[in-house]
Amino acid sequence: QVQLRESGGGLVQPGGSLRLSCAASGSILSIGAMGWYRQAPGKERELVAIITSSGTTNYADSVKGRFTISRDNAKKMVYLQMSSLKPEDTAVYYCTADVTPLSFSNYYNYWGQGTQVTVSS
């Protein structure tokens, strides 16, 4: 059983910073790409940032220059450092990862439960 668990969400003032963490656990053989999506009320889920197993990153235009995604392969974790936060960044943030479980040869896409980020004064 593979699980992803996010942490680090909360309430922050505009212009502030927040760091999200996501830990993968369970019977894992390998992890490919990891990323963060977000979903604001009444909107569709959208990609925020993604990082490959070799460290190549890609960001949504709306967060470029403000957010940084990173990962620790040994710890099976992915992070999202968010700076210069704006009210429009308010959303539930979801962690996702392509994981090959033990005894499997293919990878499967897993999602965390999400963590709320609220940017408000």
mmCIF file of N, CA and C in Angstrom:
data_model
loop_
_atom_site.group_PDB
_atom_site.id
_atom_site.type_symbol
_atom_site.label_atom_id
_atom_site.label_comp_id
_atom_site.label_asym_id
_atom_site.label_seq_id
_atom_site.Cartn_x
_atom_site.Cartn_y
_atom_site.Cartn_z
ATOM 1 N N GLN A 1 0.839 -1.186 0.000
ATOM 2 C CA GLN A 1 0.000 0.000 0.000
ATOM 3 C C GLN A 1 0.879 1.242 0.000
ATOM 4 N N VAL A 2 0.716 2.061 -1.032
ATOM 5 C CA VAL A 2 1.495 3.294 -1.139
ATOM 6 C C VAL A 2 0.625 4.465 -0.695
ATOM 7 N N GLN A 3 1.203 5.326 0.101
ATOM 8 C CA GLN A 3 0.477 6.521 0.564
ATOM 9 C C GLN A 3 1.327 7.761 0.377
ATOM 10 N N LEU A 4 0.660 8.855 0.084
ATOM 11 C CA LEU A 4 1.287 10.170 0.054
ATOM 12 C C LEU A 4 0.601 11.021 1.112
ATOM 13 N N ARG A 5 1.397 11.701 1.918
ATOM 14 C CA ARG A 5 0.813 12.538 2.974
ATOM 15 C C ARG A 5 1.448 13.913 2.920
ATOM 16 N N GLU A 6 0.598 14.929 2.737
ATOM 17 C CA GLU A 6 1.054 16.316 2.718
ATOM 18 C C GLU A 6 1.035 16.915 4.114
ATOM 19 N N SER A 7 1.862 17.921 4.310
ATOM 20 C CA SER A 7 1.860 18.702 5.544
ATOM 21 C C SER A 7 2.387 20.099 5.232
ATOM 22 N N GLY A 8 2.110 21.025 6.160
ATOM 23 C CA GLY A 8 2.663 22.364 6.019
ATOM 24 C C GLY A 8 1.691 23.431 5.580
ATOM 25 N N GLY A 9 0.454 23.063 5.292
ATOM 26 C CA GLY A 9 -0.515 24.076 4.898
ATOM 27 C C GLY A 9 -0.919 24.942 6.076
ATOM 28 N N GLY A 10 -1.665 25.999 5.762
ATOM 29 C CA GLY A 10 -2.124 26.874 6.826
ATOM 30 C C GLY A 10 -2.530 28.228 6.304
ATOM 31 N N LEU A 11 -2.677 29.154 7.234
ATOM 32 C CA LEU A 11 -3.077 30.528 6.918
ATOM 33 C C LEU A 11 -1.842 31.420 6.907
ATOM 34 N N VAL A 12 -1.696 32.215 5.860
ATOM 35 C CA VAL A 12 -0.544 33.110 5.743
ATOM 36 C C VAL A 12 -1.008 34.419 5.136
ATOM 37 N N GLN A 13 -0.352 35.501 5.509
ATOM 38 C CA GLN A 13 -0.711 36.806 4.973
ATOM 39 C C GLN A 13 -0.150 36.982 3.563
ATOM 40 N N PRO A 14 -0.773 37.835 2.771
ATOM 41 C CA PRO A 14 -0.218 38.117 1.434
ATOM 42 C C PRO A 14 1.225 38.587 1.533
ATOM 43 N N GLY A 15 2.051 38.076 0.633
ATOM 44 C CA GLY A 15 3.465 38.389 0.665
ATOM 45 C C GLY A 15 4.283 37.431 1.513
ATOM 46 N N GLY A 16 3.615 36.590 2.256
ATOM 47 C CA GLY A 16 4.305 35.650 3.134
ATOM 48 C C GLY A 16 4.778 34.401 2.422
ATOM 49 N N SER A 17 5.350 33.506 3.219
ATOM 50 C CA SER A 17 5.912 32.262 2.683
ATOM 51 C C SER A 17 5.368 31.064 3.438
ATOM 52 N N LEU A 18 5.406 29.933 2.754
ATOM 53 C CA LEU A 18 4.947 28.688 3.342
ATOM 54 C C LEU A 18 5.672 27.558 2.635
ATOM 55 N N ARG A 19 5.978 26.507 3.370
ATOM 56 C CA ARG A 19 6.636 25.347 2.775
ATOM 57 C C ARG A 19 5.766 24.114 2.964
ATOM 58 N N LEU A 20 5.402 23.489 1.861
ATOM 59 C CA LEU A 20 4.651 22.245 1.903
ATOM 60 C C LEU A 20 5.601 21.061 1.764
ATOM 61 N N SER A 21 5.265 19.990 2.463
ATOM 62 C CA SER A 21 6.036 18.763 2.370
ATOM 63 C C SER A 21 5.103 17.611 2.023
ATOM 64 N N CYS A 22 5.640 16.615 1.355
ATOM 65 C CA CYS A 22 4.860 15.420 1.025
ATOM 66 C C CYS A 22 5.765 14.208 1.162
ATOM 67 N N ALA A 23 5.318 13.262 1.972
ATOM 68 C CA ALA A 23 6.086 12.050 2.215
ATOM 69 C C ALA A 23 5.395 10.853 1.583
ATOM 70 N N ALA A 24 6.163 10.088 0.832
ATOM 71 C CA ALA A 24 5.657 8.839 0.264
ATOM 72 C C ALA A 24 6.058 7.696 1.179
ATOM 73 N N SER A 25 5.121 6.795 1.424
ATOM 74 C CA SER A 25 5.410 5.667 2.298
ATOM 75 C C SER A 25 4.752 4.402 1.754
ATOM 76 N N GLY A 26 5.214 3.270 2.272
ATOM 77 C CA GLY A 26 4.655 1.997 1.837
ATOM 78 C C GLY A 26 5.701 1.154 1.121
ATOM 79 N N SER A 27 5.231 0.157 0.425
ATOM 80 C CA SER A 27 6.109 -0.776 -0.285
ATOM 81 C C SER A 27 6.453 -0.207 -1.656
ATOM 82 N N ILE A 28 7.540 0.553 -1.695
ATOM 83 C CA ILE A 28 7.908 1.308 -2.885
ATOM 84 C C ILE A 28 9.200 0.792 -3.480
ATOM 85 N N LEU A 29 9.163 0.510 -4.778
ATOM 86 C CA LEU A 29 10.376 0.114 -5.486
ATOM 87 C C LEU A 29 11.107 1.350 -6.010
ATOM 88 N N SER A 30 10.349 2.235 -6.634
ATOM 89 C CA SER A 30 10.957 3.457 -7.147
ATOM 90 C C SER A 30 9.878 4.530 -7.330
ATOM 91 N N ILE A 31 10.347 5.775 -7.388
ATOM 92 C CA ILE A 31 9.454 6.908 -7.589
ATOM 93 C C ILE A 31 9.937 7.708 -8.786
ATOM 94 N N GLY A 32 9.050 7.980 -9.701
ATOM 95 C CA GLY A 32 9.385 8.788 -10.862
ATOM 96 C C GLY A 32 9.087 10.248 -10.591
ATOM 97 N N ALA A 33 8.314 10.846 -11.467
ATOM 98 C CA ALA A 33 7.984 12.255 -11.300
ATOM 99 C C ALA A 33 7.116 12.469 -10.056
ATOM 100 N N MET A 34 7.344 13.603 -9.404
ATOM 101 C CA MET A 34 6.530 14.021 -8.259
ATOM 102 C C MET A 34 6.082 15.447 -8.531
ATOM 103 N N GLY A 35 4.948 15.801 -7.967
ATOM 104 C CA GLY A 35 4.476 17.149 -8.255
ATOM 105 C C GLY A 35 3.421 17.638 -7.298
ATOM 106 N N TRP A 36 3.027 18.877 -7.548
ATOM 107 C CA TRP A 36 1.988 19.518 -6.756
ATOM 108 C C TRP A 36 0.926 20.077 -7.694
ATOM 109 N N TYR A 37 -0.316 19.846 -7.327
ATOM 110 C CA TYR A 37 -1.470 20.444 -7.988
ATOM 111 C C TYR A 37 -2.241 21.227 -6.940
ATOM 112 N N ARG A 38 -3.132 22.075 -7.403
ATOM 113 C CA ARG A 38 -3.990 22.793 -6.465
ATOM 114 C C ARG A 38 -5.372 22.944 -7.067
ATOM 115 N N GLN A 39 -6.339 23.081 -6.149
ATOM 116 C CA GLN A 39 -7.725 23.282 -6.571
ATOM 117 C C GLN A 39 -8.366 24.328 -5.685
ATOM 118 N N ALA A 40 -8.748 25.435 -6.297
ATOM 119 C CA ALA A 40 -9.441 26.502 -5.588
ATOM 120 C C ALA A 40 -10.946 26.243 -5.667
ATOM 121 N N PRO A 41 -11.709 26.812 -4.736
ATOM 122 C CA PRO A 41 -13.162 26.609 -4.756
ATOM 123 C C PRO A 41 -13.779 27.015 -6.088
ATOM 124 N N GLY A 42 -14.571 26.128 -6.662
ATOM 125 C CA GLY A 42 -15.242 26.414 -7.918
ATOM 126 C C GLY A 42 -14.372 26.320 -9.149
ATOM 127 N N LYS A 43 -13.131 25.892 -8.975
ATOM 128 C CA LYS A 43 -12.214 25.798 -10.117
ATOM 129 C C LYS A 43 -11.719 24.373 -10.289
ATOM 130 N N GLU A 44 -11.172 24.102 -11.456
ATOM 131 C CA GLU A 44 -10.614 22.786 -11.717
ATOM 132 C C GLU A 44 -9.227 22.665 -11.088
ATOM 133 N N ARG A 45 -8.849 21.435 -10.838
ATOM 134 C CA ARG A 45 -7.503 21.188 -10.315
ATOM 135 C C ARG A 45 -6.487 21.552 -11.382
ATOM 136 N N GLU A 46 -5.413 22.231 -10.967
ATOM 137 C CA GLU A 46 -4.405 22.671 -11.921
ATOM 138 C C GLU A 46 -3.009 22.309 -11.444
ATOM 139 N N LEU A 47 -2.127 22.107 -12.411
ATOM 140 C CA LEU A 47 -0.738 21.818 -12.103
ATOM 141 C C LEU A 47 -0.063 23.057 -11.533
ATOM 142 N N VAL A 48 0.698 22.856 -10.463
ATOM 143 C CA VAL A 48 1.497 23.931 -9.887
ATOM 144 C C VAL A 48 2.956 23.755 -10.280
ATOM 145 N N ALA A 49 3.493 22.585 -9.992
ATOM 146 C CA ALA A 49 4.899 22.318 -10.295
ATOM 147 C C ALA A 49 5.128 20.816 -10.321
ATOM 148 N N ILE A 50 6.129 20.423 -11.102
ATOM 149 C CA ILE A 50 6.465 19.012 -11.201
ATOM 150 C C ILE A 50 7.980 18.872 -11.252
ATOM 151 N N ILE A 51 8.485 17.767 -10.721
ATOM 152 C CA ILE A 51 9.912 17.514 -10.735
ATOM 153 C C ILE A 51 10.142 16.041 -11.084
ATOM 154 N N THR A 52 11.048 15.805 -12.031
ATOM 155 C CA THR A 52 11.339 14.429 -12.423
ATOM 156 C C THR A 52 12.307 13.792 -11.431
ATOM 157 N N SER A 53 12.543 12.515 -11.593
ATOM 158 C CA SER A 53 13.458 11.812 -10.696
ATOM 159 C C SER A 53 14.891 12.337 -10.829
ATOM 160 N N SER A 54 15.217 12.924 -11.960
ATOM 161 C CA SER A 54 16.559 13.472 -12.169
ATOM 162 C C SER A 54 16.645 14.948 -11.799
ATOM 163 N N GLY A 55 15.505 15.527 -11.393
ATOM 164 C CA GLY A 55 15.541 16.900 -10.912
ATOM 165 C C GLY A 55 15.078 17.970 -11.884
ATOM 166 N N THR A 56 14.645 17.593 -13.050
ATOM 167 C CA THR A 56 14.108 18.568 -13.994
ATOM 168 C C THR A 56 12.765 19.083 -13.488
ATOM 169 N N THR A 57 12.585 20.392 -13.538
ATOM 170 C CA THR A 57 11.376 20.989 -12.981
ATOM 171 C C THR A 57 10.564 21.722 -14.049
ATOM 172 N N ASN A 58 9.290 21.869 -13.755
ATOM 173 C CA ASN A 58 8.399 22.625 -14.624
ATOM 174 C C ASN A 58 7.358 23.293 -13.730
ATOM 175 N N TYR A 59 7.031 24.546 -14.047
ATOM 176 C CA TYR A 59 6.122 25.315 -13.202
ATOM 177 C C TYR A 59 4.985 25.915 -14.020
ATOM 178 N N ALA A 60 3.866 26.097 -13.357
ATOM 179 C CA ALA A 60 2.797 26.879 -13.955
ATOM 180 C C ALA A 60 3.270 28.326 -14.071
ATOM 181 N N ASP A 61 2.847 29.006 -15.116
ATOM 182 C CA ASP A 61 3.273 30.393 -15.310
ATOM 183 C C ASP A 61 2.912 31.275 -14.110
ATOM 184 N N SER A 62 1.801 30.960 -13.474
ATOM 185 C CA SER A 62 1.314 31.794 -12.375
ATOM 186 C C SER A 62 2.191 31.731 -11.132
ATOM 187 N N VAL A 63 3.051 30.732 -11.032
ATOM 188 C CA VAL A 63 3.888 30.596 -9.827
ATOM 189 C C VAL A 63 5.378 30.706 -10.117
ATOM 190 N N LYS A 64 5.747 30.846 -11.385
ATOM 191 C CA LYS A 64 7.168 30.938 -11.743
ATOM 192 C C LYS A 64 7.813 32.121 -11.031
ATOM 193 N N GLY A 65 8.982 31.879 -10.463
ATOM 194 C CA GLY A 65 9.699 32.929 -9.754
ATOM 195 C C GLY A 65 9.279 33.095 -8.304
ATOM 196 N N ARG A 66 8.169 32.452 -7.923
ATOM 197 C CA ARG A 66 7.687 32.558 -6.540
ATOM 198 C C ARG A 66 7.730 31.211 -5.807
ATOM 199 N N PHE A 67 7.498 30.134 -6.536
ATOM 200 C CA PHE A 67 7.469 28.809 -5.923
ATOM 201 C C PHE A 67 8.679 28.003 -6.404
ATOM 202 N N THR A 68 9.162 27.135 -5.518
ATOM 203 C CA THR A 68 10.267 26.243 -5.864
ATOM 204 C C THR A 68 9.939 24.831 -5.409
ATOM 205 N N ILE A 69 10.013 23.900 -6.347
ATOM 206 C CA ILE A 69 9.783 22.495 -6.014
ATOM 207 C C ILE A 69 11.134 21.800 -5.878
ATOM 208 N N SER A 70 11.227 20.891 -4.913
ATOM 209 C CA SER A 70 12.447 20.124 -4.722
ATOM 210 C C SER A 70 12.066 18.754 -4.181
ATOM 211 N N ARG A 71 13.023 17.852 -4.184
ATOM 212 C CA ARG A 71 12.743 16.512 -3.677
ATOM 213 C C ARG A 71 13.980 15.931 -3.017
ATOM 214 N N ASP A 72 13.710 14.989 -2.117
ATOM 215 C CA ASP A 72 14.777 14.236 -1.459
ATOM 216 C C ASP A 72 14.488 12.769 -1.749
ATOM 217 N N ASN A 73 15.213 12.210 -2.688
ATOM 218 C CA ASN A 73 14.925 10.842 -3.122
ATOM 219 C C ASN A 73 15.167 9.827 -2.011
ATOM 220 N N ALA A 74 16.161 10.060 -1.194
ATOM 221 C CA ALA A 74 16.469 9.117 -0.116
ATOM 222 C C ALA A 74 15.332 9.077 0.908
ATOM 223 N N LYS A 75 14.727 10.231 1.147
ATOM 224 C CA LYS A 75 13.636 10.307 2.122
ATOM 225 C C LYS A 75 12.266 10.098 1.481
ATOM 226 N N LYS A 76 12.238 9.986 0.152
ATOM 227 C CA LYS A 76 10.983 9.821 -0.579
ATOM 228 C C LYS A 76 10.041 10.993 -0.296
ATOM 229 N N MET A 77 10.583 12.188 -0.405
ATOM 230 C CA MET A 77 9.797 13.383 -0.113
ATOM 231 C C MET A 77 9.914 14.397 -1.240
ATOM 232 N N VAL A 78 8.857 15.204 -1.366
ATOM 233 C CA VAL A 78 8.849 16.331 -2.283
ATOM 234 C C VAL A 78 8.376 17.554 -1.508
ATOM 235 N N TYR A 79 8.928 18.701 -1.859
ATOM 236 C CA TYR A 79 8.638 19.936 -1.153
ATOM 237 C C TYR A 79 8.180 21.004 -2.133
ATOM 238 N N LEU A 80 7.437 21.957 -1.596
ATOM 239 C CA LEU A 80 7.051 23.126 -2.383
ATOM 240 C C LEU A 80 7.263 24.351 -1.504
ATOM 241 N N GLN A 81 8.291 25.110 -1.816
ATOM 242 C CA GLN A 81 8.549 26.359 -1.121
ATOM 243 C C GLN A 81 7.794 27.462 -1.840
ATOM 244 N N MET A 82 6.879 28.102 -1.123
ATOM 245 C CA MET A 82 6.033 29.138 -1.713
ATOM 246 C C MET A 82 6.368 30.484 -1.086
ATOM 247 N N SER A 83 6.675 31.451 -1.910
ATOM 248 C CA SER A 83 7.009 32.787 -1.435
ATOM 249 C C SER A 83 6.151 33.811 -2.159
ATOM 250 N N SER A 84 6.156 35.030 -1.629
ATOM 251 C CA SER A 84 5.360 36.119 -2.220
ATOM 252 C C SER A 84 3.939 35.653 -2.508
ATOM 253 N N LEU A 85 3.341 35.017 -1.534
ATOM 254 C CA LEU A 85 2.026 34.427 -1.723
ATOM 255 C C LEU A 85 0.965 35.500 -1.941
ATOM 256 N N LYS A 86 0.010 35.151 -2.790
ATOM 257 C CA LYS A 86 -1.087 36.045 -3.143
ATOM 258 C C LYS A 86 -2.410 35.398 -2.744
ATOM 259 N N PRO A 87 -3.447 36.191 -2.551
ATOM 260 C CA PRO A 87 -4.756 35.602 -2.229
ATOM 261 C C PRO A 87 -5.215 34.571 -3.265
ATOM 262 N N GLU A 88 -4.849 34.790 -4.517
ATOM 263 C CA GLU A 88 -5.253 33.834 -5.554
ATOM 264 C C GLU A 88 -4.507 32.496 -5.488
ATOM 265 N N ASP A 89 -3.532 32.393 -4.602
ATOM 266 C CA ASP A 89 -2.872 31.111 -4.359
ATOM 267 C C ASP A 89 -3.665 30.243 -3.387
ATOM 268 N N THR A 90 -4.723 30.803 -2.812
ATOM 269 C CA THR A 90 -5.563 30.053 -1.881
ATOM 270 C C THR A 90 -6.193 28.860 -2.581
ATOM 271 N N ALA A 91 -5.964 27.676 -2.023
ATOM 272 C CA ALA A 91 -6.457 26.448 -2.637
ATOM 273 C C ALA A 91 -6.102 25.266 -1.741
ATOM 274 N N VAL A 92 -6.657 24.120 -2.079
ATOM 275 C CA VAL A 92 -6.178 22.873 -1.503
ATOM 276 C C VAL A 92 -5.044 22.381 -2.404
ATOM 277 N N TYR A 93 -3.911 22.115 -1.813
ATOM 278 C CA TYR A 93 -2.740 21.668 -2.551
ATOM 279 C C TYR A 93 -2.575 20.157 -2.397
ATOM 280 N N TYR A 94 -2.425 19.487 -3.541
ATOM 281 C CA TYR A 94 -2.317 18.040 -3.563
ATOM 282 C C TYR A 94 -0.939 17.612 -4.062
ATOM 283 N N CYS A 95 -0.403 16.627 -3.412
ATOM 284 C CA CYS A 95 0.851 16.005 -3.833
ATOM 285 C C CYS A 95 0.516 14.814 -4.735
ATOM 286 N N THR A 96 1.323 14.604 -5.747
ATOM 287 C CA THR A 96 1.152 13.461 -6.623
ATOM 288 C C THR A 96 2.505 12.860 -6.969
ATOM 289 N N ALA A 97 2.524 11.558 -7.212
ATOM 290 C CA ALA A 97 3.780 10.893 -7.549
ATOM 291 C C ALA A 97 3.504 9.661 -8.398
ATOM 292 N N ASP A 98 4.412 9.383 -9.311
ATOM 293 C CA ASP A 98 4.375 8.153 -10.097
ATOM 294 C C ASP A 98 5.248 7.131 -9.374
ATOM 295 N N VAL A 99 4.621 6.127 -8.826
ATOM 296 C CA VAL A 99 5.304 5.173 -7.955
ATOM 297 C C VAL A 99 5.219 3.762 -8.529
ATOM 298 N N THR A 100 6.360 3.074 -8.534
ATOM 299 C CA THR A 100 6.377 1.653 -8.856
ATOM 300 C C THR A 100 6.425 0.889 -7.543
ATOM 301 N N PRO A 101 5.338 0.211 -7.176
ATOM 302 C CA PRO A 101 5.337 -0.544 -5.917
ATOM 303 C C PRO A 101 6.246 -1.779 -6.027
ATOM 304 N N LEU A 102 6.636 -2.282 -4.879
ATOM 305 C CA LEU A 102 7.414 -3.528 -4.854
ATOM 306 C C LEU A 102 6.647 -4.651 -5.553
ATOM 307 N N SER A 103 7.358 -5.478 -6.275
ATOM 308 C CA SER A 103 6.789 -6.627 -6.987
ATOM 309 C C SER A 103 5.983 -6.227 -8.219
ATOM 310 N N PHE A 104 6.073 -4.964 -8.607
ATOM 311 C CA PHE A 104 5.407 -4.492 -9.813
ATOM 312 C C PHE A 104 6.454 -3.991 -10.810
ATOM 313 N N SER A 105 6.089 -3.983 -12.087
ATOM 314 C CA SER A 105 7.010 -3.484 -13.102
ATOM 315 C C SER A 105 6.544 -2.167 -13.700
ATOM 316 N N ASN A 106 5.304 -1.805 -13.466
ATOM 317 C CA ASN A 106 4.780 -0.541 -13.979
ATOM 318 C C ASN A 106 4.612 0.461 -12.836
ATOM 319 N N TYR A 107 4.568 1.740 -13.205
ATOM 320 C CA TYR A 107 4.299 2.730 -12.183
ATOM 321 C C TYR A 107 2.811 3.083 -12.195
ATOM 322 N N TYR A 108 2.364 3.567 -11.059
ATOM 323 C CA TYR A 108 0.988 4.015 -10.889
ATOM 324 C C TYR A 108 1.015 5.419 -10.309
ATOM 325 N N ASN A 109 0.015 6.195 -10.640
ATOM 326 C CA ASN A 109 -0.069 7.568 -10.154
ATOM 327 C C ASN A 109 -0.851 7.619 -8.848
ATOM 328 N N TYR A 110 -0.228 8.175 -7.840
ATOM 329 C CA TYR A 110 -0.853 8.284 -6.528
ATOM 330 C C TYR A 110 -1.047 9.745 -6.154
ATOM 331 N N TRP A 111 -2.052 9.974 -5.299
ATOM 332 C CA TRP A 111 -2.377 11.323 -4.828
ATOM 333 C C TRP A 111 -2.494 11.346 -3.322
ATOM 334 N N GLY A 112 -2.118 12.473 -2.729
ATOM 335 C CA GLY A 112 -2.353 12.684 -1.319
ATOM 336 C C GLY A 112 -3.750 13.216 -1.085
ATOM 337 N N GLN A 113 -4.076 13.443 0.187
ATOM 338 C CA GLN A 113 -5.421 13.896 0.561
ATOM 339 C C GLN A 113 -5.569 15.401 0.411
ATOM 340 N N GLY A 114 -4.459 16.100 0.335
ATOM 341 C CA GLY A 114 -4.522 17.546 0.160
ATOM 342 C C GLY A 114 -4.305 18.298 1.455
ATOM 343 N N THR A 115 -3.778 19.505 1.327
ATOM 344 C CA THR A 115 -3.590 20.384 2.475
ATOM 345 C C THR A 115 -4.031 21.793 2.081
ATOM 346 N N GLN A 116 -4.761 22.431 2.979
ATOM 347 C CA GLN A 116 -5.339 23.739 2.673
ATOM 348 C C GLN A 116 -4.293 24.839 2.847
ATOM 349 N N VAL A 117 -4.204 25.695 1.859
ATOM 350 C CA VAL A 117 -3.391 26.902 1.951
ATOM 351 C C VAL A 117 -4.324 28.092 1.762
ATOM 352 N N THR A 118 -4.345 28.976 2.742
ATOM 353 C CA THR A 118 -5.186 30.161 2.681
ATOM 354 C C THR A 118 -4.314 31.404 2.811
ATOM 355 N N VAL A 119 -4.398 32.271 1.827
ATOM 356 C CA VAL A 119 -3.624 33.514 1.831
ATOM 357 C C VAL A 119 -4.603 34.659 2.033
ATOM 358 N N SER A 120 -4.531 35.247 3.205
ATOM 359 C CA SER A 120 -5.494 36.285 3.547
ATOM 360 C C SER A 120 -4.936 37.174 4.652
ATOM 361 N N SER A 121 -5.340 38.441 4.615
ATOM 362 C CA SER A 121 -4.941 39.342 5.692
ATOM 363 C C SER A 121 -6.015 39.398 6.766
#
